[in-house]
mmCIF file of C-alpha atoms in Angstrom:
data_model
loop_
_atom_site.group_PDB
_atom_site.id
_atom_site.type_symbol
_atom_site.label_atom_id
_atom_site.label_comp_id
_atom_site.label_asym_id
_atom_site.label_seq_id
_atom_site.Cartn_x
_atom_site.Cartn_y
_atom_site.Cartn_z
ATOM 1 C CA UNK A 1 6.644 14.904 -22.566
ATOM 2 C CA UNK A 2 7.021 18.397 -21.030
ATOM 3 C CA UNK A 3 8.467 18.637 -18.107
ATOM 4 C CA UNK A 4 6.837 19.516 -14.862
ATOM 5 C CA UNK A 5 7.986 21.350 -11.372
ATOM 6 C CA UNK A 6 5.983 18.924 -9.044
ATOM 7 C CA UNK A 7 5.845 19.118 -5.347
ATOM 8 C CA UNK A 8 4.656 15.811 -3.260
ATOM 9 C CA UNK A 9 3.287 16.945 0.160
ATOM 10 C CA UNK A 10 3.789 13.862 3.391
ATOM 11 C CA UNK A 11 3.111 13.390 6.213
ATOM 12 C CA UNK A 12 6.441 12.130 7.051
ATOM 13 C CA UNK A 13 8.757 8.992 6.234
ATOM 14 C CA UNK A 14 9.788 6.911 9.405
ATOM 15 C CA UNK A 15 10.188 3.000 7.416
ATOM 16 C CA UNK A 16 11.124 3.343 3.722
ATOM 17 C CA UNK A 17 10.492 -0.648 3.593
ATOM 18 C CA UNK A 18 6.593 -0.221 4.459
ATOM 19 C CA UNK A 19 4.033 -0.740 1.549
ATOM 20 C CA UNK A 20 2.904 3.181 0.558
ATOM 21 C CA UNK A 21 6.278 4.537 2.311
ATOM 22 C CA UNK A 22 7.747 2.009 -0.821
ATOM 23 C CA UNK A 23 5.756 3.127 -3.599
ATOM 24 C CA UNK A 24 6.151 6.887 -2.466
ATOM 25 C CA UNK A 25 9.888 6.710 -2.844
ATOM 26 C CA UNK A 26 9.964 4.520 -6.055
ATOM 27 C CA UNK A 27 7.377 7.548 -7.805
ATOM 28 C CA UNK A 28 9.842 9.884 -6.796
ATOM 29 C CA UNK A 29 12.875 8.470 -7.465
ATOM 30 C CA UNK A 30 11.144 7.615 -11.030
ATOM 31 C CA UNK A 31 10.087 11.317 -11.617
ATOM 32 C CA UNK A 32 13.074 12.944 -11.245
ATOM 33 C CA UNK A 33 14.511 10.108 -13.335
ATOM 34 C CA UNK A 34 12.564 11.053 -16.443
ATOM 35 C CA UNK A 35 13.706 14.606 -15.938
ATOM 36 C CA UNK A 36 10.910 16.531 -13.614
ATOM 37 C CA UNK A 37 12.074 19.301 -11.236
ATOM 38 C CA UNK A 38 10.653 17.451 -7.886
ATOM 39 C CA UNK A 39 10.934 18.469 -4.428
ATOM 40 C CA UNK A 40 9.196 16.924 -0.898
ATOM 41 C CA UNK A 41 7.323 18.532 2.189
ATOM 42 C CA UNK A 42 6.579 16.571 5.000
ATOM 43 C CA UNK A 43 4.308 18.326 8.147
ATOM 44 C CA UNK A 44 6.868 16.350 10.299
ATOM 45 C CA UNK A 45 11.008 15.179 10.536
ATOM 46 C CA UNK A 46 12.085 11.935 10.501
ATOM 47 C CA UNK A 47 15.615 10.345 10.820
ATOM 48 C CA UNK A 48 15.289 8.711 7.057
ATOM 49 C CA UNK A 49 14.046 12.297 5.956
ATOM 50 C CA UNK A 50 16.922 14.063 7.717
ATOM 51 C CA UNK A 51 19.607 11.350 6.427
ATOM 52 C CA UNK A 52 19.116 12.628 2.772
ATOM 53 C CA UNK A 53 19.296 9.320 1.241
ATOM 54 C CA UNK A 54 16.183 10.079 -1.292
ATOM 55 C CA UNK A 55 18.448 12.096 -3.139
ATOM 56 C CA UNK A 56 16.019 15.114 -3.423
ATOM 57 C CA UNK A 57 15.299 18.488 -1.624
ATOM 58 C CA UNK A 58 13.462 17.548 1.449
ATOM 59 C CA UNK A 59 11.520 20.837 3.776
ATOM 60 C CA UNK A 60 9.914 20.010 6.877
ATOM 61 C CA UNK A 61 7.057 22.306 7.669
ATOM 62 C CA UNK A 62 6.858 21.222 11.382
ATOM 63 C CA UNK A 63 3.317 20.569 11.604
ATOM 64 C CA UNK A 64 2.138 18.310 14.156
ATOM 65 C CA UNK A 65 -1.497 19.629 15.215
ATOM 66 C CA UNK A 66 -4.116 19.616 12.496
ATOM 67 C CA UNK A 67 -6.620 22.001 13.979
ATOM 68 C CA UNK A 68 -4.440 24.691 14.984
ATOM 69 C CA UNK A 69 -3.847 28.459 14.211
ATOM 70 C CA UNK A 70 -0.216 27.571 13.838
ATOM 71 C CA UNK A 71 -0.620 25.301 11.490
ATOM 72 C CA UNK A 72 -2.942 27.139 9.259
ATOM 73 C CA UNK A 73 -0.458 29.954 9.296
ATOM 74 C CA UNK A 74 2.433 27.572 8.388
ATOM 75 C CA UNK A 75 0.505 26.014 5.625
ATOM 76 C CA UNK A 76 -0.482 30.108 4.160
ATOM 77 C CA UNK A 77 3.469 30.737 4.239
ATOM 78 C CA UNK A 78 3.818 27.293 2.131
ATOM 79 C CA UNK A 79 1.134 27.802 0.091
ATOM 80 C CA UNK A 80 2.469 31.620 -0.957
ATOM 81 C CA UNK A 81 6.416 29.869 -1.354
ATOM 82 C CA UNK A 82 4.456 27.267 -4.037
ATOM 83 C CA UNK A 83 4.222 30.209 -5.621
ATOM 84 C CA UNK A 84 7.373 31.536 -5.736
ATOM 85 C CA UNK A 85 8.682 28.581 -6.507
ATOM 86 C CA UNK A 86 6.294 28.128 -9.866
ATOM 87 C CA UNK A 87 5.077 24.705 -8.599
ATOM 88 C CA UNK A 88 2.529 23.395 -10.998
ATOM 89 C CA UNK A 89 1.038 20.437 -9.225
ATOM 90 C CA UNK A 90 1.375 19.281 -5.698
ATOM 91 C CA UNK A 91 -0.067 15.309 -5.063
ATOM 92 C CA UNK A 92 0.033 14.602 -1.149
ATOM 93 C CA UNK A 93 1.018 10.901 0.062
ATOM 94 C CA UNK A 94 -0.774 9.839 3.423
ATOM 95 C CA UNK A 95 -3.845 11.261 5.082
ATOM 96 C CA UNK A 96 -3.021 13.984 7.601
ATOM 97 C CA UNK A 97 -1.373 15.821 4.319
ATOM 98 C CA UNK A 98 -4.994 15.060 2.319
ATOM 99 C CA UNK A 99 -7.039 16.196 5.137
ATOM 100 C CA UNK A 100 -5.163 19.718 5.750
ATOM 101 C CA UNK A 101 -3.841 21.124 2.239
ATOM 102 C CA UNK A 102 -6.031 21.061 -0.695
ATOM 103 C CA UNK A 103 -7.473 24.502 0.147
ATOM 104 C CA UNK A 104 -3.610 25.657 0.500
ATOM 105 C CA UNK A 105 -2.517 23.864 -2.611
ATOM 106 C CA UNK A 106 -5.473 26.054 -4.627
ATOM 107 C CA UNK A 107 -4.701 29.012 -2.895
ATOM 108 C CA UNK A 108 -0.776 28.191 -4.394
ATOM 109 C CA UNK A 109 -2.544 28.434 -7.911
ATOM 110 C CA UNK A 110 -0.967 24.333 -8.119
ATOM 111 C CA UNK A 111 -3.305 21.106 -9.326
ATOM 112 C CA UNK A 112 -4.275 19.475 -6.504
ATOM 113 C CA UNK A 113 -3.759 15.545 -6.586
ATOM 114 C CA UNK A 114 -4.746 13.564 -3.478
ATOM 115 C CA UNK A 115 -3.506 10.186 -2.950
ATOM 116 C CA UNK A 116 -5.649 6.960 -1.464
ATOM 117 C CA UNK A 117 -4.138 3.465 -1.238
ATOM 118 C CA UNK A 118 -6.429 1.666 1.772
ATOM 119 C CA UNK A 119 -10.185 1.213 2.182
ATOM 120 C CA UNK A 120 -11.167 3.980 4.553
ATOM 121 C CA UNK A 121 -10.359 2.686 8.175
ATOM 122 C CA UNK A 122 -9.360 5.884 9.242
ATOM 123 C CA UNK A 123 -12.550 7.385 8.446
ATOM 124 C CA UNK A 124 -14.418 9.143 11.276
ATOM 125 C CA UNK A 125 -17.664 10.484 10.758
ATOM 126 C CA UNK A 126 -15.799 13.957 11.413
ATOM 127 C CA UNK A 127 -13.214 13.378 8.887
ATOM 128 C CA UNK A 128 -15.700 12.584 6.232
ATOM 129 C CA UNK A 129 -17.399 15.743 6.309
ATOM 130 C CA UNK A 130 -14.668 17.361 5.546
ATOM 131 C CA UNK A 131 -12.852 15.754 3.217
ATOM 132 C CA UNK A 132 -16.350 15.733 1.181
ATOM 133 C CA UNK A 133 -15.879 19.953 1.822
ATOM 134 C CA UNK A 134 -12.218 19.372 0.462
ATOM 135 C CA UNK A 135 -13.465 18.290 -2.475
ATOM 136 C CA UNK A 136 -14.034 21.108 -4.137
ATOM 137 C CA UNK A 137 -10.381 21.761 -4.173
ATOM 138 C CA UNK A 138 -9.013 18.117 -5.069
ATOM 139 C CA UNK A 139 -8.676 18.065 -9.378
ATOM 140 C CA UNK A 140 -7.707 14.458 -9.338
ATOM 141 C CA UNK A 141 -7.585 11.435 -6.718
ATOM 142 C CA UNK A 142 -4.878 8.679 -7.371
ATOM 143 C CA UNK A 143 -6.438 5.230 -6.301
ATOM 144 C CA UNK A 144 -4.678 2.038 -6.464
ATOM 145 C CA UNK A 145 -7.231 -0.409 -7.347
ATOM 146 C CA UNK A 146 -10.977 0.338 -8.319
ATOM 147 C CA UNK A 147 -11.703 -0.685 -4.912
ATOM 148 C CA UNK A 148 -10.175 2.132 -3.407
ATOM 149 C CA UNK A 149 -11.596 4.250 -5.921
ATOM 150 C CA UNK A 150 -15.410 3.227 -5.181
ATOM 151 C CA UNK A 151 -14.933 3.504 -1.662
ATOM 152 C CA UNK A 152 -13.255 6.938 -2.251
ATOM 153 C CA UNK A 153 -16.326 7.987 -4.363
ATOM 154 C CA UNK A 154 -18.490 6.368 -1.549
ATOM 155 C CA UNK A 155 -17.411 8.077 0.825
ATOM 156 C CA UNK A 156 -15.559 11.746 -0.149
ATOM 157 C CA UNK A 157 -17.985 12.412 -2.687
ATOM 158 C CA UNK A 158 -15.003 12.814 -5.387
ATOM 159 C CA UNK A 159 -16.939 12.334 -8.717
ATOM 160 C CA UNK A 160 -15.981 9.205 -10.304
ATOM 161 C CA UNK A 161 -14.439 11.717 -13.626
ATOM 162 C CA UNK A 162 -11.747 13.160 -10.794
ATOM 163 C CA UNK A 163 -10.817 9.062 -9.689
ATOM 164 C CA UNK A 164 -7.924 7.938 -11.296
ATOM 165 C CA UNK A 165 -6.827 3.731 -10.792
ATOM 166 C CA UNK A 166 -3.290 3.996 -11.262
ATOM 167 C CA UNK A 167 -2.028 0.188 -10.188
ATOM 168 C CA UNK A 168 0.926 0.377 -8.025
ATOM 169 C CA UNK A 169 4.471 -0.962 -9.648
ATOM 170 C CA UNK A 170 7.182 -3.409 -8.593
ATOM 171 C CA UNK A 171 10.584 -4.090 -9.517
ATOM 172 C CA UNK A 172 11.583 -7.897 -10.649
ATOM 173 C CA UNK A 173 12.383 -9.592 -7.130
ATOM 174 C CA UNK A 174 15.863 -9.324 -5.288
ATOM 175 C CA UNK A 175 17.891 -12.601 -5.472
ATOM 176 C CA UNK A 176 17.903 -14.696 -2.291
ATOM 177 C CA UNK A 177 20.723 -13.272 0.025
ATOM 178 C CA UNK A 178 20.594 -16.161 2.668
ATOM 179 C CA UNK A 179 18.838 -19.195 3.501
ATOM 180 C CA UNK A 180 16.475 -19.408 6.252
ATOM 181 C CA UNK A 181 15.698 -21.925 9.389
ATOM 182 C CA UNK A 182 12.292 -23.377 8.921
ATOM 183 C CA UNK A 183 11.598 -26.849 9.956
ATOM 184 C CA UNK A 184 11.114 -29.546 7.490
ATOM 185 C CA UNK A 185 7.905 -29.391 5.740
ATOM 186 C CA UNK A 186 5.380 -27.848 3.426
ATOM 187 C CA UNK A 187 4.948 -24.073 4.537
ATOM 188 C CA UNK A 188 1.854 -21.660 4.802
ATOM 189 C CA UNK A 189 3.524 -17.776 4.753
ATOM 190 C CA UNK A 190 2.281 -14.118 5.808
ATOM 191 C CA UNK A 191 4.088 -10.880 5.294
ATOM 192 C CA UNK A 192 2.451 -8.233 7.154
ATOM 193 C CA UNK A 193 2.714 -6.537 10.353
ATOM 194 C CA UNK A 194 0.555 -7.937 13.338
ATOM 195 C CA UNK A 195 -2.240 -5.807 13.250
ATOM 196 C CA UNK A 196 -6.037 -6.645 13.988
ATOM 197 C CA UNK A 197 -7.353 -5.478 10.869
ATOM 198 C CA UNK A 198 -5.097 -8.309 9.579
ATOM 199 C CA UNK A 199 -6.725 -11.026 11.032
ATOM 200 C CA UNK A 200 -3.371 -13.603 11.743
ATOM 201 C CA UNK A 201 -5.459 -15.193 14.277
ATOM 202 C CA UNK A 202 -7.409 -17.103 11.259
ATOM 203 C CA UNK A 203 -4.065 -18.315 9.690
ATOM 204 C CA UNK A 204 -3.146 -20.134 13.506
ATOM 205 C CA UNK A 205 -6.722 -21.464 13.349
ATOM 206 C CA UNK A 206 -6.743 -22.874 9.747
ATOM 207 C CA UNK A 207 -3.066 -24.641 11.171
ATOM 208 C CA UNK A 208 -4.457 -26.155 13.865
ATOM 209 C CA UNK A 209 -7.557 -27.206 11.945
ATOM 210 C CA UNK A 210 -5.141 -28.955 9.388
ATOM 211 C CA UNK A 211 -3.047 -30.293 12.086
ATOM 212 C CA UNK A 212 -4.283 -34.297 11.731
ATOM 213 C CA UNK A 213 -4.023 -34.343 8.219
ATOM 214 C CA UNK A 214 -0.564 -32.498 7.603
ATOM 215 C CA UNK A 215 0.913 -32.938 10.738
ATOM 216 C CA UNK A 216 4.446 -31.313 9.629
ATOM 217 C CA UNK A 217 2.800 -28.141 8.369
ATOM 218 C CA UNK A 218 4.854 -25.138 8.964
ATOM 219 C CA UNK A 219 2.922 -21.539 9.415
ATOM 220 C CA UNK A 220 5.681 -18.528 9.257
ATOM 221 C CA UNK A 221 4.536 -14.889 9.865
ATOM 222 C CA UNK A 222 7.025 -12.196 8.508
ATOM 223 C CA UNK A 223 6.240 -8.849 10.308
ATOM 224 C CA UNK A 224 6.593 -6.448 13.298
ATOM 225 C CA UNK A 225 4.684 -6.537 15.823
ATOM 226 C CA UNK A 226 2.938 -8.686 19.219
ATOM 227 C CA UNK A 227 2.865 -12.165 18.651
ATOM 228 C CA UNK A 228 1.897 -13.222 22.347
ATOM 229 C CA UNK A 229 -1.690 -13.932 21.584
ATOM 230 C CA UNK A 230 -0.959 -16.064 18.410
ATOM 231 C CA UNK A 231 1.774 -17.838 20.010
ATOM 232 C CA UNK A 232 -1.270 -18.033 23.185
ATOM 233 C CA UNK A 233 -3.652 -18.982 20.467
ATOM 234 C CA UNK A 234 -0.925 -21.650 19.052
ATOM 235 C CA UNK A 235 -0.162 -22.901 22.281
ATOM 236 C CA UNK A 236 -4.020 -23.652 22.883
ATOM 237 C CA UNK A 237 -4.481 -25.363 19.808
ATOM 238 C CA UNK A 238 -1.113 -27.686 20.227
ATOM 239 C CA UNK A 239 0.717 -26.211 17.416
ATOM 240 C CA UNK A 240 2.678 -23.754 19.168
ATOM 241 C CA UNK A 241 5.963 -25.669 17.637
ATOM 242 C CA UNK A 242 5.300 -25.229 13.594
ATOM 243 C CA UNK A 243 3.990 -21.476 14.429
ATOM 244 C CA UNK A 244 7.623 -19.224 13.518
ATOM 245 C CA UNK A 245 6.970 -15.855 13.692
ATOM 246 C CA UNK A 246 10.157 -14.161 12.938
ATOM 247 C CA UNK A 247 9.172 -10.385 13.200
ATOM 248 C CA UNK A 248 10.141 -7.232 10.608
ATOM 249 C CA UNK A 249 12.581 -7.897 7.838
ATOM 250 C CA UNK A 250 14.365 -6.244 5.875
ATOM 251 C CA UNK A 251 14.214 -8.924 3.105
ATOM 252 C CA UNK A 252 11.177 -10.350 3.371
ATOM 253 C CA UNK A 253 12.230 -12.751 -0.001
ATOM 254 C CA UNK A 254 14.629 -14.823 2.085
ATOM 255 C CA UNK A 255 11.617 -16.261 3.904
ATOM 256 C CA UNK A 256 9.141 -15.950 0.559
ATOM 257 C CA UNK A 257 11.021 -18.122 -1.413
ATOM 258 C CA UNK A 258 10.294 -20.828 1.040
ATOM 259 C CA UNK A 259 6.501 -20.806 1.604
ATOM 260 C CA UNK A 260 4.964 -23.453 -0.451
ATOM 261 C CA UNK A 261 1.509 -21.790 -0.116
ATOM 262 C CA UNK A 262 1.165 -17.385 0.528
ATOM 263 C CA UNK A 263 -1.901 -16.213 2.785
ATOM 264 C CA UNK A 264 -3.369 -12.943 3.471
ATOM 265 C CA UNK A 265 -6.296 -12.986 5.659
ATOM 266 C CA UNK A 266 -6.978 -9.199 5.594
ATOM 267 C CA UNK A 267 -10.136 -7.953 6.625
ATOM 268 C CA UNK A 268 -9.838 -4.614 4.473
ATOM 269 C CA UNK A 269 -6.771 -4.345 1.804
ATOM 270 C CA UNK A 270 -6.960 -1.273 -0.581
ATOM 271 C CA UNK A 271 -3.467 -3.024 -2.902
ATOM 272 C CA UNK A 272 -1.529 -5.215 -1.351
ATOM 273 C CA UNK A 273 1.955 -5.096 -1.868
ATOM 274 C CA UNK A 274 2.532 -8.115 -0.394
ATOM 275 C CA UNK A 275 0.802 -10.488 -2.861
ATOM 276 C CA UNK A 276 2.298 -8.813 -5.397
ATOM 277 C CA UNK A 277 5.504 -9.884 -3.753
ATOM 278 C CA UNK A 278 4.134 -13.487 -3.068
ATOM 279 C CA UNK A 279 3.238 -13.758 -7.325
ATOM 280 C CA UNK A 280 6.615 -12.452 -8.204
ATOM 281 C CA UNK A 281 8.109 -15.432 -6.484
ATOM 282 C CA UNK A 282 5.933 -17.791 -7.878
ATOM 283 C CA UNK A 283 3.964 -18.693 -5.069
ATOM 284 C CA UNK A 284 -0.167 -19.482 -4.798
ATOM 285 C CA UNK A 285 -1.993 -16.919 -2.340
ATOM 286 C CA UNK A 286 -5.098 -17.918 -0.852
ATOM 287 C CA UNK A 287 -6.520 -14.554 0.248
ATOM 288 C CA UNK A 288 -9.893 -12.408 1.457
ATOM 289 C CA UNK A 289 -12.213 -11.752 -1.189
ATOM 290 C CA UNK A 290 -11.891 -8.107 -0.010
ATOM 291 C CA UNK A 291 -10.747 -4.445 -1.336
ATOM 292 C CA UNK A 292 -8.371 -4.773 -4.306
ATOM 293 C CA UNK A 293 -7.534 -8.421 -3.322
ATOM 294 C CA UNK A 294 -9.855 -10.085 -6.631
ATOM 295 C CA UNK A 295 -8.221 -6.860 -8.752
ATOM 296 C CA UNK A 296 -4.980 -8.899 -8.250
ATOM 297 C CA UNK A 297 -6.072 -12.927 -7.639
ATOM 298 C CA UNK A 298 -7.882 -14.642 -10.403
ATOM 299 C CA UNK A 299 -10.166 -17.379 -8.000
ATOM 300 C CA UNK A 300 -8.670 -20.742 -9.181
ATOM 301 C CA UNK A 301 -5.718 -19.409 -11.817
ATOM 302 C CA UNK A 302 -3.159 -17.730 -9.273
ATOM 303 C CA UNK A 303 -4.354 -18.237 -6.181
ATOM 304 C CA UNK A 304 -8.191 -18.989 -4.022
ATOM 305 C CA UNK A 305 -10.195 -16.157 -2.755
ATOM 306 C CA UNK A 306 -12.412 -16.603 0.855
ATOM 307 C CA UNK A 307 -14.971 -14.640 2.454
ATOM 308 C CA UNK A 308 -13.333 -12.823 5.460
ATOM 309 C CA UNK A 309 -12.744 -14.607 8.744
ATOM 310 C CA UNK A 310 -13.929 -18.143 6.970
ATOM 311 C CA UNK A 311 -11.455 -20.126 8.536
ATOM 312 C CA UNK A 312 -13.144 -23.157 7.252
ATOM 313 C CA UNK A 313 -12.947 -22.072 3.394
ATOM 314 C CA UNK A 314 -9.384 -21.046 3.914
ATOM 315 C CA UNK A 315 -8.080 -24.385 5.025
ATOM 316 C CA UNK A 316 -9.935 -26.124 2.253
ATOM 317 C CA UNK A 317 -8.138 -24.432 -0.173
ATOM 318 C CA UNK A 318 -4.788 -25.058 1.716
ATOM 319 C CA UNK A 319 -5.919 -28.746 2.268
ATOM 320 C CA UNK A 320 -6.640 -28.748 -1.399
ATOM 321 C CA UNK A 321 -3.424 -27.122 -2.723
ATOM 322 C CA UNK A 322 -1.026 -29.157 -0.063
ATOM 323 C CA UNK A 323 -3.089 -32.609 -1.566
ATOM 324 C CA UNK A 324 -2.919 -31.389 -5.354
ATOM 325 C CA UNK A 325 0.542 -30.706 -6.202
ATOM 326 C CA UNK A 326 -0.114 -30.071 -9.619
ATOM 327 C CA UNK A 327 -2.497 -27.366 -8.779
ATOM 328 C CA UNK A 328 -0.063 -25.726 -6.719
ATOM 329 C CA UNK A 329 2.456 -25.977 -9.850
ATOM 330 C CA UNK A 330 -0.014 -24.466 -12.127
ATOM 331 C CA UNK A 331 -0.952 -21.551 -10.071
ATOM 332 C CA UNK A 332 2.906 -20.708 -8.960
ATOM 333 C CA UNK A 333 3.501 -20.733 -13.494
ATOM 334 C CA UNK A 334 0.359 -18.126 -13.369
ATOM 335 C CA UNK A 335 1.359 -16.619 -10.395
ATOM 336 C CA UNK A 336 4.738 -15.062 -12.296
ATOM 337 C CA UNK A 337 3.007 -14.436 -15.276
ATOM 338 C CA UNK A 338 0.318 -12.384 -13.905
ATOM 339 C CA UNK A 339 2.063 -9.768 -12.217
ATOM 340 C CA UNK A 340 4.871 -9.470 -15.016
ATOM 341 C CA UNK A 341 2.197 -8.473 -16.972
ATOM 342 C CA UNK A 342 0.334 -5.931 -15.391
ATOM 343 C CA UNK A 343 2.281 -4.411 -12.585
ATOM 344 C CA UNK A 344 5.519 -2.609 -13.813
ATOM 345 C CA UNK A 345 7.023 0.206 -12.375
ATOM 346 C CA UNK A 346 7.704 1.864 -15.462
ATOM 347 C CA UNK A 347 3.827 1.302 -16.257
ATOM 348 C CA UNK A 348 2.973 3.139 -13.182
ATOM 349 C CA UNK A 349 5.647 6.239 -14.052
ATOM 350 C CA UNK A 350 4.291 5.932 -17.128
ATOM 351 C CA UNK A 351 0.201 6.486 -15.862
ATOM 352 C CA UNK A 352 1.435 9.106 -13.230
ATOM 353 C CA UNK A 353 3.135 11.093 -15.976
ATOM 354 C CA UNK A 354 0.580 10.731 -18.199
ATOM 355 C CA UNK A 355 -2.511 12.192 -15.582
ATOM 356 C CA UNK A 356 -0.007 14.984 -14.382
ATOM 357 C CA UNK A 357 0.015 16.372 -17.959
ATOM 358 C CA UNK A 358 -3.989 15.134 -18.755
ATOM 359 C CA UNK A 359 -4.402 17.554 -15.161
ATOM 360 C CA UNK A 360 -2.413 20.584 -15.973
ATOM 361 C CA UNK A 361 -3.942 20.422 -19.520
ATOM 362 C CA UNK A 362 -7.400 21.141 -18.120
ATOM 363 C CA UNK A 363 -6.459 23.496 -15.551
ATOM 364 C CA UNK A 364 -5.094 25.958 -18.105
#
């Protein structure tokens, strides 16, 4: 394929081990691989920016007000070096750099390529009206899962022609660098940062609901964050003991590889990363029937799907799984061979590639 002089606007890069922050640097990385000229702006610094570990050029812009003259200014002087610099297309990661610079990146004479990867929760009514005036600027919109893509078209106004589902690609899992101290028994995992939106608080409840019958049930949750009111939560429900909740890792496998049983009990997911992580090992996921979470889990082949914040459902199907062992064993076999199927990274180079060229095709 031709190659192309692409530009990938950020917001900035503080934690290259987060979900998008992941993806963002695997894309690149993969680019300049197959021989595109690639360089990044990000409106603000960061340490892992300034260490130059991504290997490419790297220009901060030093944006950090959206409605400002100064920044309008600053993104005029970037949009008239895009230029100069025969840029072709620009895609921006994160959404202070999709709210601010598809006028700029037209202006530049670039394709414009916008980037979503959640389900909206940082919509504001405010935000919405203009991203729907944006998008008269925005030539494509790179969704990973249809999900995201309806709620994009729901919401932005981005015709469903200008949508694009490109699935988001992984890497066959790291090998097990150390063993980890769990207490005897089956295990119930999480992998995500304690947030609200993730709803952890129904995992402790489906534990303590499941406390009579499985009485050595472990629940581990792998992620930054406060755990006071879960451990308070715990505490109330008298399994503070089998709740672990062993903060941010950096290799979030070493605990994995020990869950019997992966939950997610999101109440909005766009793709999650971490079930992707949770098939790869083998492991069943009982998750929300939310977002892209039914574009990855097939109900009753690789995992169970629940209605959000159904505690009840969600220990039934850990009940069920913990009681029918060869259940478990049959979704862990289809748990492997559905993601090695569908979720490659060179797949995803492969569709990014692809729409780049399919984009600067039509804009000619």
């Amino acid at each position: 394929m031709e190659k192309c002089n692409i530009a990938y606007l950020i917001d900035t890069l503080v934690n290259p081990n987060a979900g998008t922050e992941g993806q963002f640097i695997k894309l690149v990385q993969g680019m300049v691989a197959r021989g595109h000229s690639v360089k990044i702006y990000a409106l603000r610094g960061s340490p892992y920016l300034a260490s130059n570990v991504l290997g490419v050029d790297v220009e901060v812009l030093n944006i950090h007000r959206m409605a400002s003259p100064l920044t309008f200014w600053r993104l005029f002087l970037w949009a008239l070096q895009l230029r100069r610099e025969g840029v072709a297309l620009v895609q921006t990661f994160f959404n202070d750099a999709s709210v601010i610079a598809p006028m700029f990146i037209k202006f530049a004479k670039c394709v414009a390529v916008i980037s979503r990867r959640d389900m909206g929760f940082w919509y504001t009514s405010g935000l919405i009206r203009l991203l729907r005036f944006n998008r008269r600027w925005v030539d494509g919109a790179i969704v990973n899962s249809n999900a995201v893509g309806e709620k994009t078209t729901e919401c932005e106004w981005i015709p469903n022609s200008r949508v694009h589902v490109i699935y988001n690609g992984y890497l066959p899992p790291n090998e097990v660098e150390a063993k980890v101290s769990i207490p005897a028994g089956p295990v119930i995992g999480l992998v995500a940062n304690i947030r609200p939106i993730k709803r952890m608080q129904d995992a402790v409840a489906a534990l303590g609901m499941l406390s009579d019958k499985h009485p050595d049930l472990q629940l581990v949750i792998v992620g930054g964050g406060d755990p006071k009111p879960l451990i308070q939560q715990a505490e109330q429900l008298g399994v503070a003991e089998r709740l672990h909740c062993v903060g941010g890792q950096k290799a979030p496998q070493n605990y994995i590889q020990r869950f019997d049983i992966a939950l997610l009990c999101s109440e909005s997911e766009g793709f999650s990363n971490a079930i992707i992580e949770y098939l790869q090992w083998g492991k069943p996921v009982v998750c929300t029937r939310t977002g892209g979470n039914p574009e990855i889990v097939t109900h009753g082949e690789n995992g169970f799907l629940y209605p959000v914040g159904d505690v009840a459902v969600l220990a039934g199907h850990i009940d069920e799984l913990l009681s029918e062992r060869e259940i478990l064993a049959s979704m862990g076999h289809q748990a492997c061979h559905s993601v090695a199927t569908r979720f490659s990274m060179e797949h995803m180079f492969e569709c990014h590639e692809r729409l780049y060229h399919q984009l600067l095709k039509e804009a000619r």
